[in-house]
Coordinates of N, CA and C in Angstrom, one line a residue:
X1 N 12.2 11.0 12.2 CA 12.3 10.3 10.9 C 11.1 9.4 10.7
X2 N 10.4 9.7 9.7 CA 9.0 9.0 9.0 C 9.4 7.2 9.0
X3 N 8.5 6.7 9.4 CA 8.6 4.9 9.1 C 8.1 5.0 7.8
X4 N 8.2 3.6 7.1 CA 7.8 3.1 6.2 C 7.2 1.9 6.1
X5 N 5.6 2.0 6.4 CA 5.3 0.6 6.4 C 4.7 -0.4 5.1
X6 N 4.8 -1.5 5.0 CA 4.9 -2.0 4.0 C 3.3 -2.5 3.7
X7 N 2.7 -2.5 3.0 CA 1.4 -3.1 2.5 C 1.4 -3.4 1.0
X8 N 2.0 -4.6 0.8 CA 1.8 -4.7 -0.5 C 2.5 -6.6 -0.7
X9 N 2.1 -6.8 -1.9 CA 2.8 -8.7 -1.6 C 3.8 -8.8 -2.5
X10 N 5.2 -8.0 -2.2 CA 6.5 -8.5 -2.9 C 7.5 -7.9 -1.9
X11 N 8.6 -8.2 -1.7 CA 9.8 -8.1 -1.0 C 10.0 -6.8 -1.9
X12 N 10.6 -5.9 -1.1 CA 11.5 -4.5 -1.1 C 12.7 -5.0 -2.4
X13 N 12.8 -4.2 -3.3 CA 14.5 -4.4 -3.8 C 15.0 -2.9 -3.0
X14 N 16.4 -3.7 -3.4 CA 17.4 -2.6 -3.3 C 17.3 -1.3 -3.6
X15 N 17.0 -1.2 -4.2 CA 16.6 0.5 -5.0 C 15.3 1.0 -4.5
X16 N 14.4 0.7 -4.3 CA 13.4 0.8 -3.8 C 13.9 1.1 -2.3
X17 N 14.5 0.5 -1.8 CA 14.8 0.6 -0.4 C 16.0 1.9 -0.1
X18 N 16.6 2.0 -1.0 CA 17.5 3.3 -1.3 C 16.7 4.6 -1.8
X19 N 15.9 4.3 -2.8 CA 14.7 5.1 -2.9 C 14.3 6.2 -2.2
X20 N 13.8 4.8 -0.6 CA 13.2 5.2 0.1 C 13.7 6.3 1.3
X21 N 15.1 5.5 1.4 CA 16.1 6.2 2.8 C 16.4 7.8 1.8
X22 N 17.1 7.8 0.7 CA 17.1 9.2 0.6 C 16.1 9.9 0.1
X23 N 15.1 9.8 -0.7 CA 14.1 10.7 -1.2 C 13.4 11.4 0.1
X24 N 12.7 10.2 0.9 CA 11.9 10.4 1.9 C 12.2 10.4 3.2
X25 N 13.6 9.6 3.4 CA 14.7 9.9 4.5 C 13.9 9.1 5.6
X26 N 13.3 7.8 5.1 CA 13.0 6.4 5.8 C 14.4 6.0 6.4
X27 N 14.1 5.9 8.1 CA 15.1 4.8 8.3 C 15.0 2.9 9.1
X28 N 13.2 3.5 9.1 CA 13.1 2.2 9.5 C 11.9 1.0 8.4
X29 N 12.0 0.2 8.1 CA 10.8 -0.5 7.2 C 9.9 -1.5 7.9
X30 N 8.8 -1.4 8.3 CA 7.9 -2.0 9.1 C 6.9 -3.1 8.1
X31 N 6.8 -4.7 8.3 CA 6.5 -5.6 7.8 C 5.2 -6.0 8.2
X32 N 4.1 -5.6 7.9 CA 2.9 -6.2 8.5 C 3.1 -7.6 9.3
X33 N 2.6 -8.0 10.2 CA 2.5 -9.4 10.8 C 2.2 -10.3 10.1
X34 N 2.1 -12.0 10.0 CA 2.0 -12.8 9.5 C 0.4 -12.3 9.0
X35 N -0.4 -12.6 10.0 CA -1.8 -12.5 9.4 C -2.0 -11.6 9.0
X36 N -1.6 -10.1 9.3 CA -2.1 -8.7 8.1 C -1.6 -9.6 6.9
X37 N -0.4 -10.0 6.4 CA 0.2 -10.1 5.6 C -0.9 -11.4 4.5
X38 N -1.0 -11.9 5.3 CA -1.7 -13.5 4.9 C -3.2 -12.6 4.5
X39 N -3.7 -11.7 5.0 CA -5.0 -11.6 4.8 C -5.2 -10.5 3.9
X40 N -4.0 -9.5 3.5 CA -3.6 -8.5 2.2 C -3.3 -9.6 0.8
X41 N -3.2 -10.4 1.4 CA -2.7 -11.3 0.3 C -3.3 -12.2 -0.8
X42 N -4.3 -12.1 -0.2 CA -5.7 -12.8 -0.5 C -7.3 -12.3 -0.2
X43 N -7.1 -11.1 -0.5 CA -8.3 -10.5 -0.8 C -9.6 -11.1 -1.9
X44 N -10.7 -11.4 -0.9 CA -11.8 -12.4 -1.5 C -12.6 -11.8 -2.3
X45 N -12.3 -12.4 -3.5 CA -13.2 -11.8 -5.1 C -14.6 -11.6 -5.3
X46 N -15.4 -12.4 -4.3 CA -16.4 -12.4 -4.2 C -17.1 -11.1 -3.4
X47 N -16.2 -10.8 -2.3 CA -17.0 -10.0 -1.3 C -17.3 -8.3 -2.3
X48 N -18.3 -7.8 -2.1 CA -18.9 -6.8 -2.7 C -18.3 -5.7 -1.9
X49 N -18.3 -5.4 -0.8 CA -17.0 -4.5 -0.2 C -16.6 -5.2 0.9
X50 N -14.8 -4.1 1.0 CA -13.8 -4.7 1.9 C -14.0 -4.1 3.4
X51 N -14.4 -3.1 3.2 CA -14.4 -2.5 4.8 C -14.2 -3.5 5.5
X52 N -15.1 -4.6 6.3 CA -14.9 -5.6 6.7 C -13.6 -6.3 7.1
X53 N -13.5 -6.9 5.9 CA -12.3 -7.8 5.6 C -10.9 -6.8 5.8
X54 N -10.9 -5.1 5.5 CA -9.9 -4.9 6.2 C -10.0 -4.1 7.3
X55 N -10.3 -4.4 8.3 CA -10.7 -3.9 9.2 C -9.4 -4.4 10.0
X56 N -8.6 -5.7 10.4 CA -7.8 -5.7 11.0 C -6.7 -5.2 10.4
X57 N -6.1 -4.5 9.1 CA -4.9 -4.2 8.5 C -5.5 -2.7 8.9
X58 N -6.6 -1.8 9.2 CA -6.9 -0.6 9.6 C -6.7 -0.8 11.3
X59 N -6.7 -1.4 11.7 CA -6.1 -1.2 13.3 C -5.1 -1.2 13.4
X60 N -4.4 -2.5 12.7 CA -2.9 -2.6 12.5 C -2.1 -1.4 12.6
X61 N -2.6 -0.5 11.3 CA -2.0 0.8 10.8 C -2.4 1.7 11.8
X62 N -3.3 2.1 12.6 CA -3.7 2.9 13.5 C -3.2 3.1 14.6
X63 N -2.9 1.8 14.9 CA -2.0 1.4 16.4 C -0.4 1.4 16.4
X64 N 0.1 1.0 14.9 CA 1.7 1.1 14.6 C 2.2 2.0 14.3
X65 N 1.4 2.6 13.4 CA 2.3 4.1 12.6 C 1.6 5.4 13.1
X66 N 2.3 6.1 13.1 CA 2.6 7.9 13.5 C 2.0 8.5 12.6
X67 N 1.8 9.9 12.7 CA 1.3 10.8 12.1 C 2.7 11.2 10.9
X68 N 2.4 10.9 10.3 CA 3.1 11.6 8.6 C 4.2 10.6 8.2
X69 N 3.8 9.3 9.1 CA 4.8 7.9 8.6 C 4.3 7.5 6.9
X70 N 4.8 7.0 6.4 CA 4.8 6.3 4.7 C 4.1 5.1 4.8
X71 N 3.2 4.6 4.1 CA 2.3 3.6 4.0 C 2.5 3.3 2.5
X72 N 3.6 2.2 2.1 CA 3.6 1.6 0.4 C 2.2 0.6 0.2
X73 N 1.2 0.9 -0.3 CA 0.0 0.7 -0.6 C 0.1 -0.2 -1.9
X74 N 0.1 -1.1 -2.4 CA -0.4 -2.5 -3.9 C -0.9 -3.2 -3.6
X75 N -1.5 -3.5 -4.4 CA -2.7 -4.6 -4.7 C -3.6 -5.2 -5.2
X76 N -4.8 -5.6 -5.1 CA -6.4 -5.4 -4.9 C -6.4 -3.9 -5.3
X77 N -6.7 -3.5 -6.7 CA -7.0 -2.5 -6.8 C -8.3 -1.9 -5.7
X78 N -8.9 -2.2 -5.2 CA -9.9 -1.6 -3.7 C -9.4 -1.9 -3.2
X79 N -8.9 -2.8 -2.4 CA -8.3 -3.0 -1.2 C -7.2 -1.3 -1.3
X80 N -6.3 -1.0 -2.5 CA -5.6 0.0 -1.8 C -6.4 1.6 -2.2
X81 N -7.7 1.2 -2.8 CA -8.4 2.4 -2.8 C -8.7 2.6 -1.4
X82 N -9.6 1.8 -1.1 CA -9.9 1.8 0.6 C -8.6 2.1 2.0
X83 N -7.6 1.6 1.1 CA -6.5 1.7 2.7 C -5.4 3.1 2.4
X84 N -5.8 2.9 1.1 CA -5.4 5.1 0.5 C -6.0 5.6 1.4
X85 N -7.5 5.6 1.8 CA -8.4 6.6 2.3 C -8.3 6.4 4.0
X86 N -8.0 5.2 4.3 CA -7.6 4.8 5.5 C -6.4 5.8 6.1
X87 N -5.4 5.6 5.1 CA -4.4 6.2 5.6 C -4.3 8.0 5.5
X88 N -5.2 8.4 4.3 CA -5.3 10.0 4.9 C -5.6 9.9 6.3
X89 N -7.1 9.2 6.6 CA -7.8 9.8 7.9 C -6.6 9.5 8.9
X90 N -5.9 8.5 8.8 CA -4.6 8.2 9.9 C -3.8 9.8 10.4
X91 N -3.7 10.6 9.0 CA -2.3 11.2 8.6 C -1.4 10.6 8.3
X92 N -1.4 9.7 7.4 CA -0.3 9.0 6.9 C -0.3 9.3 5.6
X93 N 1.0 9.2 5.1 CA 1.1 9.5 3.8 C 1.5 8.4 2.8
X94 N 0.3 7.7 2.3 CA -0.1 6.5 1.4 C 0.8 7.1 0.0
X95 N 1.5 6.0 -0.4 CA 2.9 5.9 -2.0 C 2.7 4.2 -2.5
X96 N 2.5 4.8 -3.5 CA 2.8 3.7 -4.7 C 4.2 3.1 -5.3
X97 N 4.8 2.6 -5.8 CA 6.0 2.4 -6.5 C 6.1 2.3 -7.7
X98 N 6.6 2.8 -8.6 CA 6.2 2.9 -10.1 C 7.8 2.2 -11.0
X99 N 7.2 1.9 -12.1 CA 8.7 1.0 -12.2 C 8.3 1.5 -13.8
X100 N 9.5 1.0 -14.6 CA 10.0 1.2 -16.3 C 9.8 -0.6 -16.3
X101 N 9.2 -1.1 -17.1 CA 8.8 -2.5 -17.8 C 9.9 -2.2 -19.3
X102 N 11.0 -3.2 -19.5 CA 11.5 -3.5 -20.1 C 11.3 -4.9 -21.0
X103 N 10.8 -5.2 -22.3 CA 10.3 -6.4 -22.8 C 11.3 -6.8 -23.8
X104 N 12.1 -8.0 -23.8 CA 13.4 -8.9 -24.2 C 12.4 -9.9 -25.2
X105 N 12.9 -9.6 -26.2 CA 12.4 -11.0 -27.0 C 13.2 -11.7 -27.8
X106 N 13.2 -13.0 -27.3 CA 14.6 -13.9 -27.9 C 13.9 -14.8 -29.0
X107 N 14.3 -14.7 -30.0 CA 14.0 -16.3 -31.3 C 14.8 -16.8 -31.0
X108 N 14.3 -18.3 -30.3 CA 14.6 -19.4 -30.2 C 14.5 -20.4 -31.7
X109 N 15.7 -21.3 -31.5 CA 15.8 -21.7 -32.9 C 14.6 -22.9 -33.2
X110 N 13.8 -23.4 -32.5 CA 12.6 -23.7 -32.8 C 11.3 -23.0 -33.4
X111 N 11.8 -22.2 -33.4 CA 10.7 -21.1 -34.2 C 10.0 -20.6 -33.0
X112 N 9.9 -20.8 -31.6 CA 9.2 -20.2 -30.6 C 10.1 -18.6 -30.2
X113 N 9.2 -17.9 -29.8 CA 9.7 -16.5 -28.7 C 9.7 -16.4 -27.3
X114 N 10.7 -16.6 -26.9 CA 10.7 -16.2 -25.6 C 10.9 -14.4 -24.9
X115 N 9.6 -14.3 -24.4 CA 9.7 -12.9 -24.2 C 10.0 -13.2 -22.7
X116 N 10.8 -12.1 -21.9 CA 11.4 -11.4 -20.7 C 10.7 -10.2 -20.6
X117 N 10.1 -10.0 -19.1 CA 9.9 -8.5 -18.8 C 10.8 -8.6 -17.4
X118 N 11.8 -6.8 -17.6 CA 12.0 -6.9 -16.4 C 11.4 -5.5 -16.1
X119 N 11.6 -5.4 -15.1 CA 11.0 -4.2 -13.9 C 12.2 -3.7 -13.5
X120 N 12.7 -1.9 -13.2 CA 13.1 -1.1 -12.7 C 12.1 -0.4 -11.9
X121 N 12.8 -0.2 -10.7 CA 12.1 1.2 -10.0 C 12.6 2.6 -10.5
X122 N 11.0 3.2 -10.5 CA 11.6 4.7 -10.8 C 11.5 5.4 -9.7
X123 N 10.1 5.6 -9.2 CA 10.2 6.6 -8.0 C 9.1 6.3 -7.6
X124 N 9.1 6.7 -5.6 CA 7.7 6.2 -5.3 C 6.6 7.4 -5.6
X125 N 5.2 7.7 -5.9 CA 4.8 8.4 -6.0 C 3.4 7.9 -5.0
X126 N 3.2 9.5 -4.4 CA 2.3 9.3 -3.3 C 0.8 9.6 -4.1
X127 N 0.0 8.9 -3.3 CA -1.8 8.8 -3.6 C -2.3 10.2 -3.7
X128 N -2.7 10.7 -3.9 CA -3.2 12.4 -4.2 C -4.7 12.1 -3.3
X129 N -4.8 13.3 -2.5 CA -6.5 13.0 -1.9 C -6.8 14.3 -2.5
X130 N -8.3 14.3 -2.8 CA -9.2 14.8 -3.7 C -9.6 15.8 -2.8
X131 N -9.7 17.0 -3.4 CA -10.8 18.3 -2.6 C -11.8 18.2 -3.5
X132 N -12.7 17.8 -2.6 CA -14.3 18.5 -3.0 C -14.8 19.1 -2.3

């Protein structure tokens, strides 16, 4: 049975986590360490590329997960371009989570609007690697 390791900065919902166990038939969900976590979290705006900087969440993944384990990838748009590519060369199979955005707009009797977005999960959908 495929792990599911987590790379990305929001807690699992429910559905997502059910999602996960029957589509992909995940039974275990693996939490990066404090510091992967602290250091995915805060990807530095300035640096011109990440290789570097993720260099310890690429060992992390190398040394924890299996060949054809699930890698939920968000972020730093580069950061999960780079750990997409990370995780082909692994054999892992890098997924996104894709959700329905629902927008609530209340008139408040002051004349102001209070808009609401909520978020649904739809399905995870995996990173596509490119033939050239």
């Amino acid at each position: 049975m495929p792990k599911f390791f987590l790379l990305f900065n929001h807690r699992m919902t429910p559905d997502q986590e059910a999602d996960a166990r029957h589509s992909l038939g995940v039974v275990e969900f693996i939490e990066p360490p404090a510091d992967i976590q602290a250091l995915w979290g805060q990807i530095p705006p300035e640096h011109e590329m990440l290789s570097a900087h993720l260099q310890p969440v690429r060992i992390w993944l190398a040394t924890q997960a299996h060949s054809q384990d699930y890698v939920l990838i968000q972020g730093d748009f580069g950061a999960c371009f780079y750990m997409a590519q990370v995780a082909f060369e692994l054999n892992l199979r890098p997924l996104y989570a894709t959700t329905r955005r629902d927008a609530i707009e209340e008139y408040l009797p002051d004349g102001s609007v209070r808009l609401t977005h909520r978020f649904r999960h739809i399905i995870f959908r995996k990173y596509e690697r490119l033939a050239i």
